[in-house]
Amino acid sequence: MEPSFRILTTDDIDAIYQIEKSSFSSPWTKEAFIRELTMNPYAIYIGAELDGKMVAYGGVWVIIDEAHITNIAVLPEFRGKKIGEKLLMKMLETVMVKGAKRATLEVRVSNIVAQNLYRKFGFVNGGIRKGYYSDNQEDALVMWVNLYE
């Protein structure tokens, strides 16, 4: 079954937060998502649904011609089914329509699965942010892709 995608709103906060909590050791708070969806004019959040259930979400900021992917998460029981890959594709299509020419993100240096996904979409290593993750001071790998190459 193929997921459907849609732009998320504050009505989706509980579903986003459940996915977030099940995916990250230092999850964003509900309040952070509320701020993103109500006060950040650059933020776009996209959800992936199967049978009416939110199974993944992604957040991205589009600032002028650059997209910064803030988060992508898939419920653990739905991982390995290409949902994250399809969601990332939808996110990149969305930001290109909004005028983004490049996209960037940070990923844990230990998260090889995510890095491999990003490389499938042409992301390349751009640098290291030392001690980026507050839960364990792990470094972040910064990755970039030019969207029109």
PDB file of N, CA, C and O in Angstrom, residues 58-92:
ATOM      1  N   GLY A  58       7.872  14.828   8.082  1.00  0.00           N
ATOM      2  CA  GLY A  58       9.124  15.526   7.835  1.00  0.00           C
ATOM      3  C   GLY A  58       8.892  17.016   7.936  1.00  0.00           C
ATOM      4  O   GLY A  58       7.818  17.513   7.581  1.00  0.00           O
ATOM      5  N   GLY A  59       9.900  17.713   8.423  1.00  0.00           N
ATOM      6  CA  GLY A  59       9.842  19.166   8.525  1.00  0.00           C
ATOM      7  C   GLY A  59      10.974  19.787   7.734  1.00  0.00           C
ATOM      8  O   GLY A  59      12.077  19.244   7.681  1.00  0.00           O
ATOM      9  N   VAL A  60      10.686  20.920   7.141  1.00  0.00           N
ATOM     10  CA  VAL A  60      11.699  21.625   6.349  1.00  0.00           C
ATOM     11  C   VAL A  60      11.422  23.114   6.421  1.00  0.00           C
ATOM     12  O   VAL A  60      10.265  23.534   6.498  1.00  0.00           O
ATOM     13  N   TRP A  61      12.472  23.902   6.434  1.00  0.00           N
ATOM     14  CA  TRP A  61      12.354  25.347   6.345  1.00  0.00           C
ATOM     15  C   TRP A  61      12.831  25.758   4.968  1.00  0.00           C
ATOM     16  O   TRP A  61      13.879  25.293   4.514  1.00  0.00           O
ATOM     17  N   VAL A  62      12.084  26.618   4.305  1.00  0.00           N
ATOM     18  CA  VAL A  62      12.527  27.175   3.025  1.00  0.00           C
ATOM     19  C   VAL A  62      12.780  28.659   3.241  1.00  0.00           C
ATOM     20  O   VAL A  62      11.853  29.423   3.522  1.00  0.00           O
ATOM     21  N   ILE A  63      14.045  29.024   3.153  1.00  0.00           N
ATOM     22  CA  ILE A  63      14.465  30.412   3.349  1.00  0.00           C
ATOM     23  C   ILE A  63      15.125  30.870   2.051  1.00  0.00           C
ATOM     24  O   ILE A  63      16.190  30.370   1.676  1.00  0.00           O
ATOM     25  N   ILE A  64      14.432  31.764   1.368  1.00  0.00           N
ATOM     26  CA  ILE A  64      14.818  32.271   0.047  1.00  0.00           C
ATOM     27  C   ILE A  64      14.970  31.078  -0.900  1.00  0.00           C
ATOM     28  O   ILE A  64      13.975  30.499  -1.288  1.00  0.00           O
ATOM     29  N   ASP A  65      16.223  30.694  -1.249  1.00  0.00           N
ATOM     30  CA  ASP A  65      16.376  29.592  -2.208  1.00  0.00           C
ATOM     31  C   ASP A  65      17.049  28.373  -1.577  1.00  0.00           C
ATOM     32  O   ASP A  65      17.564  27.516  -2.283  1.00  0.00           O
ATOM     33  N   GLU A  66      17.011  28.303  -0.247  1.00  0.00           N
ATOM     34  CA  GLU A  66      17.641  27.186   0.434  1.00  0.00           C
ATOM     35  C   GLU A  66      16.643  26.481   1.341  1.00  0.00           C
ATOM     36  O   GLU A  66      15.894  27.129   2.070  1.00  0.00           O
ATOM     37  N   ALA A  67      16.669  25.163   1.306  1.00  0.00           N
ATOM     38  CA  ALA A  67      15.811  24.352   2.173  1.00  0.00           C
ATOM     39  C   ALA A  67      16.676  23.701   3.246  1.00  0.00           C
ATOM     40  O   ALA A  67      17.747  23.159   2.936  1.00  0.00           O
ATOM     41  N   HIS A  68      16.211  23.773   4.482  1.00  0.00           N
ATOM     42  CA  HIS A  68      16.895  23.115   5.585  1.00  0.00           C
ATOM     43  C   HIS A  68      15.944  22.073   6.166  1.00  0.00           C
ATOM     44  O   HIS A  68      14.908  22.421   6.742  1.00  0.00           O
ATOM     45  N   ILE A  69      16.293  20.808   5.969  1.00  0.00           N
ATOM     46  CA  ILE A  69      15.460  19.726   6.489  1.00  0.00           C
ATOM     47  C   ILE A  69      15.729  19.617   7.988  1.00  0.00           C
ATOM     48  O   ILE A  69      16.865  19.392   8.405  1.00  0.00           O
ATOM     49  N   THR A  70      14.692  19.829   8.782  1.00  0.00           N
ATOM     50  CA  THR A  70      14.851  19.839  10.234  1.00  0.00           C
ATOM     51  C   THR A  70      14.641  18.464  10.839  1.00  0.00           C
ATOM     52  O   THR A  70      15.300  18.114  11.819  1.00  0.00           O
ATOM     53  N   ASN A  71      13.723  17.684  10.295  1.00  0.00           N
ATOM     54  CA  ASN A  71      13.479  16.352  10.834  1.00  0.00           C
ATOM     55  C   ASN A  71      12.714  15.482   9.841  1.00  0.00           C
ATOM     56  O   ASN A  71      11.903  15.977   9.062  1.00  0.00           O
ATOM     57  N   ILE A  72      13.035  14.210   9.909  1.00  0.00           N
ATOM     58  CA  ILE A  72      12.295  13.170   9.191  1.00  0.00           C
ATOM     59  C   ILE A  72      12.208  12.003  10.159  1.00  0.00           C
ATOM     60  O   ILE A  72      13.228  11.600  10.734  1.00  0.00           O
ATOM     61  N   ALA A  73      11.015  11.480  10.354  1.00  0.00           N
ATOM     62  CA  ALA A  73      10.853  10.356  11.282  1.00  0.00           C
ATOM     63  C   ALA A  73       9.742   9.442  10.797  1.00  0.00           C
ATOM     64  O   ALA A  73       8.720   9.906  10.281  1.00  0.00           O
ATOM     65  N   VAL A  74       9.960   8.149  10.989  1.00  0.00           N
ATOM     66  CA  VAL A  74       8.993   7.114  10.621  1.00  0.00           C
ATOM     67  C   VAL A  74       8.752   6.261  11.858  1.00  0.00           C
ATOM     68  O   VAL A  74       9.701   5.908  12.574  1.00  0.00           O
ATOM     69  N   LEU A  75       7.485   5.955  12.132  1.00  0.00           N
ATOM     70  CA  LEU A  75       7.187   5.055  13.248  1.00  0.00           C
ATOM     71  C   LEU A  75       8.010   3.777  13.104  1.00  0.00           C
ATOM     72  O   LEU A  75       8.127   3.239  11.999  1.00  0.00           O
ATOM     73  N   PRO A  76       8.572   3.272  14.202  1.00  0.00           N
ATOM     74  CA  PRO A  76       9.454   2.096  14.107  1.00  0.00           C
ATOM     75  C   PRO A  76       8.849   0.915  13.358  1.00  0.00           C
ATOM     76  O   PRO A  76       9.533   0.272  12.559  1.00  0.00           O
ATOM     77  N   GLU A  77       7.564   0.644  13.574  1.00  0.00           N
ATOM     78  CA  GLU A  77       6.956  -0.532  12.935  1.00  0.00           C
ATOM     79  C   GLU A  77       6.735  -0.353  11.432  1.00  0.00           C
ATOM     80  O   GLU A  77       6.378  -1.304  10.735  1.00  0.00           O
ATOM     81  N   PHE A  78       6.964   0.865  10.909  1.00  0.00           N
ATOM     82  CA  PHE A  78       6.792   1.113   9.474  1.00  0.00           C
ATOM     83  C   PHE A  78       8.116   1.392   8.771  1.00  0.00           C
ATOM     84  O   PHE A  78       8.134   1.719   7.589  1.00  0.00           O
ATOM     85  N   ARG A  79       9.228   1.247   9.485  1.00  0.00           N
ATOM     86  CA  ARG A  79      10.543   1.464   8.877  1.00  0.00           C
ATOM     87  C   ARG A  79      10.886   0.304   7.955  1.00  0.00           C
ATOM     88  O   ARG A  79      10.365  -0.796   8.098  1.00  0.00           O
ATOM     89  N   GLY A  80      11.745   0.582   6.986  1.00  0.00           N
ATOM     90  CA  GLY A  80      12.170  -0.455   6.046  1.00  0.00           C
ATOM     91  C   GLY A  80      11.172  -0.707   4.939  1.00  0.00           C
ATOM     92  O   GLY A  80      11.312  -1.671   4.190  1.00  0.00           O
ATOM     93  N   LYS A  81      10.168   0.144   4.802  1.00  0.00           N
ATOM     94  CA  LYS A  81       9.134  -0.023   3.776  1.00  0.00           C
ATOM     95  C   LYS A  81       9.175   1.105   2.740  1.00  0.00           C
ATOM     96  O   LYS A  81       8.213   1.349   2.035  1.00  0.00           O
ATOM     97  N   LYS A  82      10.287   1.836   2.701  1.00  0.00           N
ATOM     98  CA  LYS A  82      10.504   2.929   1.739  1.00  0.00           C
ATOM     99  C   LYS A  82       9.610   4.150   1.984  1.00  0.00           C
ATOM    100  O   LYS A  82       9.517   5.027   1.145  1.00  0.00           O
ATOM    101  N   ILE A  83       8.963   4.214   3.137  1.00  0.00           N
ATOM    102  CA  ILE A  83       8.107   5.368   3.434  1.00  0.00           C
ATOM    103  C   ILE A  83       8.958   6.619   3.624  1.00  0.00           C
ATOM    104  O   ILE A  83       8.628   7.686   3.110  1.00  0.00           O
ATOM    105  N   GLY A  84      10.075   6.486   4.359  1.00  0.00           N
ATOM    106  CA  GLY A  84      10.967   7.624   4.547  1.00  0.00           C
ATOM    107  C   GLY A  84      11.515   8.136   3.227  1.00  0.00           C
ATOM    108  O   GLY A  84      11.619   9.348   3.003  1.00  0.00           O
ATOM    109  N   GLU A  85      11.841   7.224   2.339  1.00  0.00           N
ATOM    110  CA  GLU A  85      12.354   7.598   1.017  1.00  0.00           C
ATOM    111  C   GLU A  85      11.293   8.354   0.214  1.00  0.00           C
ATOM    112  O   GLU A  85      11.580   9.404  -0.378  1.00  0.00           O
ATOM    113  N   LYS A  86      10.072   7.862   0.224  1.00  0.00           N
ATOM    114  CA  LYS A  86       8.991   8.537  -0.507  1.00  0.00           C
ATOM    115  C   LYS A  86       8.669   9.893   0.114  1.00  0.00           C
ATOM    116  O   LYS A  86       8.374  10.862  -0.588  1.00  0.00           O
ATOM    117  N   LEU A  87       8.743   9.966   1.448  1.00  0.00           N
ATOM    118  CA  LEU A  87       8.506  11.231   2.138  1.00  0.00           C
ATOM    119  C   LEU A  87       9.589  12.242   1.775  1.00  0.00           C
ATOM    120  O   LEU A  87       9.284  13.405   1.472  1.00  0.00           O
ATOM    121  N   LEU A  88      10.844  11.820   1.777  1.00  0.00           N
ATOM    122  CA  LEU A  88      11.925  12.730   1.412  1.00  0.00           C
ATOM    123  C   LEU A  88      11.741  13.225  -0.021  1.00  0.00           C
ATOM    124  O   LEU A  88      11.932  14.416  -0.305  1.00  0.00           O
ATOM    125  N   MET A  89      11.345  12.352  -0.916  1.00  0.00           N
ATOM    126  CA  MET A  89      11.099  12.766  -2.300  1.00  0.00           C
ATOM    127  C   MET A  89       9.999  13.825  -2.353  1.00  0.00           C
ATOM    128  O   MET A  89      10.137  14.849  -3.033  1.00  0.00           O
ATOM    129  N   LYS A  90       8.925  13.609  -1.616  1.00  0.00           N
ATOM    130  CA  LYS A  90       7.822  14.570  -1.573  1.00  0.00           C
ATOM    131  C   LYS A  90       8.297  15.901  -0.991  1.00  0.00           C
ATOM    132  O   LYS A  90       7.921  16.974  -1.478  1.00  0.00           O
ATOM    133  N   MET A  91       9.123  15.842   0.045  1.00  0.00           N
ATOM    134  CA  MET A  91       9.645  17.063   0.654  1.00  0.00           C
ATOM    135  C   MET A  91      10.499  17.846  -0.343  1.00  0.00           C
ATOM    136  O   MET A  91      10.353  19.070  -0.468  1.00  0.00           O
ATOM    137  N   LEU A  92      11.374  17.154  -1.062  1.00  0.00           N
ATOM    138  CA  LEU A  92      12.239  17.840  -2.025  1.00  0.00           C
ATOM    139  C   LEU A  92      11.419  18.421  -3.178  1.00  0.00           C
ATOM    140  O   LEU A  92      11.683  19.541  -3.629  1.00  0.00           O
TER     141      LEU A  92
END
